[in-house]
Short mmCIF file of C-alpha atoms in Angstrom, two decimals:
data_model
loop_
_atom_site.label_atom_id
_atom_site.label_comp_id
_atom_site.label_asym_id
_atom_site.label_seq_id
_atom_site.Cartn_x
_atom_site.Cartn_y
_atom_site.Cartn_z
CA UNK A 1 7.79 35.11 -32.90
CA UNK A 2 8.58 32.25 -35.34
CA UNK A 3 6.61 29.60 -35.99
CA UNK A 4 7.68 26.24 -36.61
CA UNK A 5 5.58 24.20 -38.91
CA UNK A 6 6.40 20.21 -38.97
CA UNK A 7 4.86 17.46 -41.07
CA UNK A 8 5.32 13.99 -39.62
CA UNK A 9 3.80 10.50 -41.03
CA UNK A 10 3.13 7.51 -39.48
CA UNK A 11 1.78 5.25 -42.00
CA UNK A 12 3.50 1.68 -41.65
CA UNK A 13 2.14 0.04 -44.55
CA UNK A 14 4.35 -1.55 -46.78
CA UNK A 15 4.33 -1.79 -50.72
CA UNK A 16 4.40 1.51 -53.22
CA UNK A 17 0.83 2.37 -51.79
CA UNK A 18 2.33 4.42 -48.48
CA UNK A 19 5.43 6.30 -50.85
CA UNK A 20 3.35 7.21 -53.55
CA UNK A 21 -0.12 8.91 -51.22
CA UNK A 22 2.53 11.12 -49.25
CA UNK A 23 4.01 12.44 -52.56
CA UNK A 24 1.00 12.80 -53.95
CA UNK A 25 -0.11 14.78 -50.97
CA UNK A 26 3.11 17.14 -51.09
CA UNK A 27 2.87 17.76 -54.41
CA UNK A 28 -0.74 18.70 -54.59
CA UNK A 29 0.19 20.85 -51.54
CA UNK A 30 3.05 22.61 -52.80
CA UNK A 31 0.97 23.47 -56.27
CA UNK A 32 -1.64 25.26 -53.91
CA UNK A 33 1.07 27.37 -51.84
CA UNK A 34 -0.10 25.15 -48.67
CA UNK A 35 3.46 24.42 -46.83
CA UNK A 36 5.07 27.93 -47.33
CA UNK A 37 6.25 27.72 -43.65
CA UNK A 38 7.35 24.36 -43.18
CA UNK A 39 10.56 23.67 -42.49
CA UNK A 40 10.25 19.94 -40.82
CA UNK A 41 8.95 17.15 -42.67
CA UNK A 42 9.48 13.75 -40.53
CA UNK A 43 8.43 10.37 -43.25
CA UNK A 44 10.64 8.05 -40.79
CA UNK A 45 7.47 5.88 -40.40
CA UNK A 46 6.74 5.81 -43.80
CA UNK A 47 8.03 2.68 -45.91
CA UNK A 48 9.34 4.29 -49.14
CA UNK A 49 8.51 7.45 -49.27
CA UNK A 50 8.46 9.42 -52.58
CA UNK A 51 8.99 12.72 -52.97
CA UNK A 52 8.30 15.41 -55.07
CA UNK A 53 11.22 17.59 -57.27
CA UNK A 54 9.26 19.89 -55.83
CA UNK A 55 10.12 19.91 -52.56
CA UNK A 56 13.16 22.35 -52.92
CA UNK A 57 10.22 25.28 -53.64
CA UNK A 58 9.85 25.07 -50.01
CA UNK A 59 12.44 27.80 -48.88
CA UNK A 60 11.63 27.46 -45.13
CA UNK A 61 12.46 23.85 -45.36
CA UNK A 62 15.31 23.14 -43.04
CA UNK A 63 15.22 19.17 -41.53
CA UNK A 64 14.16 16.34 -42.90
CA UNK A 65 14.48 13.55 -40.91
CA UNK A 66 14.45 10.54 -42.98
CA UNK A 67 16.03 6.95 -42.81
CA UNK A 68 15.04 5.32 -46.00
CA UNK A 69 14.96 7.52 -49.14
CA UNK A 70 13.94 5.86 -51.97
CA UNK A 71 13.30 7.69 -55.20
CA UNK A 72 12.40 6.98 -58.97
CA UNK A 73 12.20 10.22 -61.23
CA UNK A 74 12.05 11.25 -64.81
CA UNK A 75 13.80 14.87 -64.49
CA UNK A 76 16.87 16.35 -66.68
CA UNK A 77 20.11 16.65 -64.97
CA UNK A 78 19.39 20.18 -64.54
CA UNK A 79 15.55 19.75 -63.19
CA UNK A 80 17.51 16.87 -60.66
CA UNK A 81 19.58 19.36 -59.42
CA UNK A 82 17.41 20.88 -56.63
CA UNK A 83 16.54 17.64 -55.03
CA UNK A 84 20.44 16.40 -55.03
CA UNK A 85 20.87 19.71 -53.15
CA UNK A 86 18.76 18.56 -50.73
CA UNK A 87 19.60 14.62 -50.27
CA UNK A 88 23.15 15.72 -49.63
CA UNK A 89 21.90 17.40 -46.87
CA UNK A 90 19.87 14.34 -45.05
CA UNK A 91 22.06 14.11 -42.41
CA UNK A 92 20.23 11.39 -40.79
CA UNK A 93 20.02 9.20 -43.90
CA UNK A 94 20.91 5.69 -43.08
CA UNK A 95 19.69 4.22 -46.67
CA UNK A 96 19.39 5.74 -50.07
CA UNK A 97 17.89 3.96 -53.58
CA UNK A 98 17.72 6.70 -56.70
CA UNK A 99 16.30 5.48 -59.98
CA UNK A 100 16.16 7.56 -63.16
CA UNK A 101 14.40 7.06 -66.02
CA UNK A 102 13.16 8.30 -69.49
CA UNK A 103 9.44 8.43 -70.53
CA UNK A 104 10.50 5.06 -72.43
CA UNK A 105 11.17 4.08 -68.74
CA UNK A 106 14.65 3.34 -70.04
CA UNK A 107 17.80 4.38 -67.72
CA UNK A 108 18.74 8.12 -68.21
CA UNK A 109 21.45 10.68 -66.35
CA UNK A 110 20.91 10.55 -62.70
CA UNK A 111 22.61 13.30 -61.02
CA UNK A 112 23.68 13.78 -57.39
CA UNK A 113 25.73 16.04 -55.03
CA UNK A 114 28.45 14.53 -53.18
CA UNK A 115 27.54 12.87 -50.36
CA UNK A 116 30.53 12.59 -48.09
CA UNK A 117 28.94 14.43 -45.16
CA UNK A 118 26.15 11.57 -44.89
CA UNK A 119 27.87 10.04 -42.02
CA UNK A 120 25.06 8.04 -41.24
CA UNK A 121 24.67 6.92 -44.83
CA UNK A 122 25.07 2.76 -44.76
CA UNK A 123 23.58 1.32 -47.92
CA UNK A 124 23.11 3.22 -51.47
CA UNK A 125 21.55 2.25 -54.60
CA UNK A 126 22.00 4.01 -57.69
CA UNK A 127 20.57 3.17 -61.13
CA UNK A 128 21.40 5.56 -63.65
CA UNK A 129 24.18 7.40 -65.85
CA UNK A 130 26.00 9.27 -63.59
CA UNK A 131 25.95 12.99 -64.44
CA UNK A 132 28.34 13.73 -61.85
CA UNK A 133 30.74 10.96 -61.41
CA UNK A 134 32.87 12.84 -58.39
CA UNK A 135 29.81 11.19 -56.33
CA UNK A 136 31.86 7.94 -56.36
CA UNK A 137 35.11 9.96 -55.26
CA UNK A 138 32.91 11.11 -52.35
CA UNK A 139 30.91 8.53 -50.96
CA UNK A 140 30.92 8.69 -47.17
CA UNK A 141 33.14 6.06 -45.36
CA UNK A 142 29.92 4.55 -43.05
CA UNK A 143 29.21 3.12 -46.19
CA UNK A 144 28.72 -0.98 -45.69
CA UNK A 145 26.25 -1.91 -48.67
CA UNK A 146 26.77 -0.32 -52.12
CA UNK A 147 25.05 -1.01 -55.96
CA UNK A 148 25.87 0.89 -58.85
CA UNK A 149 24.37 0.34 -62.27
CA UNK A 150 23.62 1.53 -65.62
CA UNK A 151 26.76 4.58 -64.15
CA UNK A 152 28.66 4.59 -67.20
CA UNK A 153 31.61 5.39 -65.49
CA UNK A 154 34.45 5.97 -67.95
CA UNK A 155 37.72 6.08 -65.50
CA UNK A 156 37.97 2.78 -63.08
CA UNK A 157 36.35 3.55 -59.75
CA UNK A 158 37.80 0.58 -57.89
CA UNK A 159 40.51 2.58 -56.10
CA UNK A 160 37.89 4.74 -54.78
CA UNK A 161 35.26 2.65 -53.51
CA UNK A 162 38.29 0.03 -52.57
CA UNK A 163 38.91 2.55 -49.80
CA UNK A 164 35.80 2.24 -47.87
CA UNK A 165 36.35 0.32 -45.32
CA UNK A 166 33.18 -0.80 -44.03
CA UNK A 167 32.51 -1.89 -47.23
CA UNK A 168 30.70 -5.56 -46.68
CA UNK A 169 28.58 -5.90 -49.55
CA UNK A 170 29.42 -4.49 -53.34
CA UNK A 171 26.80 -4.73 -56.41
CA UNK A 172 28.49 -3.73 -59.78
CA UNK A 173 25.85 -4.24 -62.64
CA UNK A 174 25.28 -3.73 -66.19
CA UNK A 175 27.66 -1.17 -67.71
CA UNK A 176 28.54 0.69 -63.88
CA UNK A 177 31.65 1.39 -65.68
CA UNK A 178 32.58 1.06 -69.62
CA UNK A 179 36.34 0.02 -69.36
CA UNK A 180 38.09 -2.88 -70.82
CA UNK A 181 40.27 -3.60 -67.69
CA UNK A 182 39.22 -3.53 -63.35
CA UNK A 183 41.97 -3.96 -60.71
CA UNK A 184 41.69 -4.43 -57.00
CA UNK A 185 44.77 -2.70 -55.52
CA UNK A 186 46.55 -4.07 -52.84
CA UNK A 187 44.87 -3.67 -49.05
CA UNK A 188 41.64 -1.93 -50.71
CA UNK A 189 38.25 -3.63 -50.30
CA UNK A 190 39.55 -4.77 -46.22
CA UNK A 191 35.80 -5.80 -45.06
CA UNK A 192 34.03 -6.67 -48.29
CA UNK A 193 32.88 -10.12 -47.91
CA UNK A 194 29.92 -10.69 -50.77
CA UNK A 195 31.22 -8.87 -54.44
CA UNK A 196 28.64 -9.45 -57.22
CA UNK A 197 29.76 -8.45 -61.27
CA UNK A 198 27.04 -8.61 -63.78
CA UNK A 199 26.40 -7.85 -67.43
CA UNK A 200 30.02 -5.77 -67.46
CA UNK A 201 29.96 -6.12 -71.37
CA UNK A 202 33.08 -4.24 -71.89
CA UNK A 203 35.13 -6.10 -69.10
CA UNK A 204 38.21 -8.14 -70.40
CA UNK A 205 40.31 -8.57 -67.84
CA UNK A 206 40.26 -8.41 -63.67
CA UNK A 207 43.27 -8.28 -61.97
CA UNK A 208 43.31 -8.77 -57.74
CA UNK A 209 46.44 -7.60 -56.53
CA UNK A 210 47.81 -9.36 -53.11
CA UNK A 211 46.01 -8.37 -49.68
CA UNK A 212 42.90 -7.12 -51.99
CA UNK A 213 39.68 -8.81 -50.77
CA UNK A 214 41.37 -10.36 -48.12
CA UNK A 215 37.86 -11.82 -46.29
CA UNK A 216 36.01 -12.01 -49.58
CA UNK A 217 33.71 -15.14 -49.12
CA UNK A 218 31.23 -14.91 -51.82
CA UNK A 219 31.82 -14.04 -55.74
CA UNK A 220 28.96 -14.54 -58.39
CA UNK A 221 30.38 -13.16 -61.78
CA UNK A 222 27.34 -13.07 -64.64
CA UNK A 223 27.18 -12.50 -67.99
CA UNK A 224 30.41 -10.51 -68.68
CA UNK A 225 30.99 -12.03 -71.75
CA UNK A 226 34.23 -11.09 -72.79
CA UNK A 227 36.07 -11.25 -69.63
CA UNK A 228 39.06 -13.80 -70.52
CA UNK A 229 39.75 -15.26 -66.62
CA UNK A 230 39.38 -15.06 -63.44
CA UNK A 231 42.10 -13.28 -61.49
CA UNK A 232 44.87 -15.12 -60.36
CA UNK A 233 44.92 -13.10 -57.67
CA UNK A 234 42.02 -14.75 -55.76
CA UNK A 235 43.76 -17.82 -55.09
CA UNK A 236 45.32 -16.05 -52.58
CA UNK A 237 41.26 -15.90 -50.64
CA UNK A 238 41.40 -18.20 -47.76
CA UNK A 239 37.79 -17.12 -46.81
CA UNK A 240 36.58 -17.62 -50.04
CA UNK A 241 34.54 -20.77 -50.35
CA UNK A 242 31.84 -19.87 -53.20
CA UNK A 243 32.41 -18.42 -57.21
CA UNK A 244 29.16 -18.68 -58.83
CA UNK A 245 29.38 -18.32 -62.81
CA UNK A 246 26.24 -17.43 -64.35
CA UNK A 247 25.31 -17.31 -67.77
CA UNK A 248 29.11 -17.17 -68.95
CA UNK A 249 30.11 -18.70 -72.13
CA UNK A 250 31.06 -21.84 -71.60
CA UNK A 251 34.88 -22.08 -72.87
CA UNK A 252 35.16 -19.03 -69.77
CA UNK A 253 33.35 -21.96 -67.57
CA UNK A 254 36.16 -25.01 -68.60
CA UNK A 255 38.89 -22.51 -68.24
CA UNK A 256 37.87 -21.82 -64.87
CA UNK A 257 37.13 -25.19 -63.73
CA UNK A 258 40.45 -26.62 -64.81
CA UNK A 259 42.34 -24.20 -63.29
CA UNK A 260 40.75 -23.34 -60.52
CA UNK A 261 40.07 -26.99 -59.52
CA UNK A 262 44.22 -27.32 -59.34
CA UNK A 263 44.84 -24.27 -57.06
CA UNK A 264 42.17 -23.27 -55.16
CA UNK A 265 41.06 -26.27 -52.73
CA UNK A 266 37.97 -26.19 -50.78
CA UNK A 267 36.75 -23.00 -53.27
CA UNK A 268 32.68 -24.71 -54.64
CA UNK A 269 32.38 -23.68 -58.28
CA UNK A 270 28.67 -22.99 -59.51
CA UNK A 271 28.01 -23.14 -62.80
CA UNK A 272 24.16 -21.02 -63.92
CA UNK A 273 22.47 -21.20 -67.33
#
């Protein structure tokens, strides 16, 4: 007869405190050979919970039932590996935030599996070179919240997250992607309605083709110092009634206002030190 082994948590704290005791308590446990026939852990009412790259030791592991992931490690790409494995196969995972750092606590390669088949998947974070940048090529399409940065993406992934089309809320920061040049295609980005560009310190030009970002209503573009203009392309945003332009230099802030004050009526400019 087979015996199932589950390991459920209940602890509703909030804060790091809850996360960090039930990691701590599966790591010490795996060390010691203690879970060598589990195969359900259960952390939905846990806020946070961390858990350890040593979790994939657990061969009898077969469910885990979480909502909320949210992980910060300091592994290799290769160590990484075994828990990527394993996220891609959280079927019930409804929100996902990965960190990865150095011992400097510095951003360093975060690698993941594709996660297409998380079709319950709704809101990702990721922080972190991307080791394996097919992950953006395969994000699943339930997807309505999404942040990338520190990805170092070296080919433009607009087309490929512009075809998401619950997409409601996008978060590009710092260096997501090391090109000179972005473009919207036309009819990509349907839903989005709040798009957010920081610190893109390679970014020179943006180009918005018609029927891209069709419902956009909220822009904030800050500190991409070498981007020339906005797009000409957004004039076309009916919906759009905020641009928020923080810590840009401040020729990029005249340009803008001049123009933008002559073609785009009822659009609120905000200008951020």
């Amino acid at each position: 007869m087979e015996i199932s082994v589950p390991f459920s948590s209940f602890d509703a704290r909030e804060g790091p405190d809850p996360g960090e005791d039930v990691g701590n308590f599966l790591r010490r446990g795996i060390a010691r050979g203690c879970f060598k026939r589990l195969n359900v852990i259960d952390l939905e009412g846990v806020f946070q919970p961390r858990l350890p790259e040593s979790l994939g030791k657990i061969v009898e592991l077969r469910l885990i039932n979480l909502r909320k992931l949210g992980l910060m490690c300091q592994l290799t790409s290769s160590q990484q590996k075994p828990p990527a494995k394993w996220i891609a196969k959280l079927n019930h995972l409804e929100s996902l935030r990965l960190k990865s750092i150095d011992e400097m606590v510095q951003p360093s390669d975060l690698y993941l599996e594709p996660l297409s088949s998380l079709k319950n998947l709704s809101s990702i974070y990721l922080l972190g070179r991307l080791g394996n940048p097919i992950v953006v090529d395969n994000l699943p399409e339930s997807l309505t919240e999404i942040t990338l940065s520190l990805s170092e993406l070296t080919e433009n992934p607009m087309p490929k997250l512009g075809k998401l089309r619950n997409l409601r809320i996008l978060n590009l920061f710092a260096k997501f992607n090391t090109g000179k040049n972005m473009v919207c295609s036309s009819d990509s980005f349907p839903l989005l309605r709040v798009l957010n560009i920081w610190k893109l310190e390679e970014l020179e030009e943006w180009i918005v083709e018609e029927g891209a970002l069709t419902i956009l209503k909220e822009l904030e573009i800050r500190s991409c110092n070498k981007l020339k203009m906005i797009p000409d392309g957004l004039q076309h945003l009916v919906h759009c009634s905020e641009l928020k332009l923080t810590k840009m230099p401040n020729e990029f802030n005249e340009r803008v206002t001049e123009y933008w004050s002559k073609v785009a009526h009822g659009l609120s400019i905000i200008i951020k030190d």
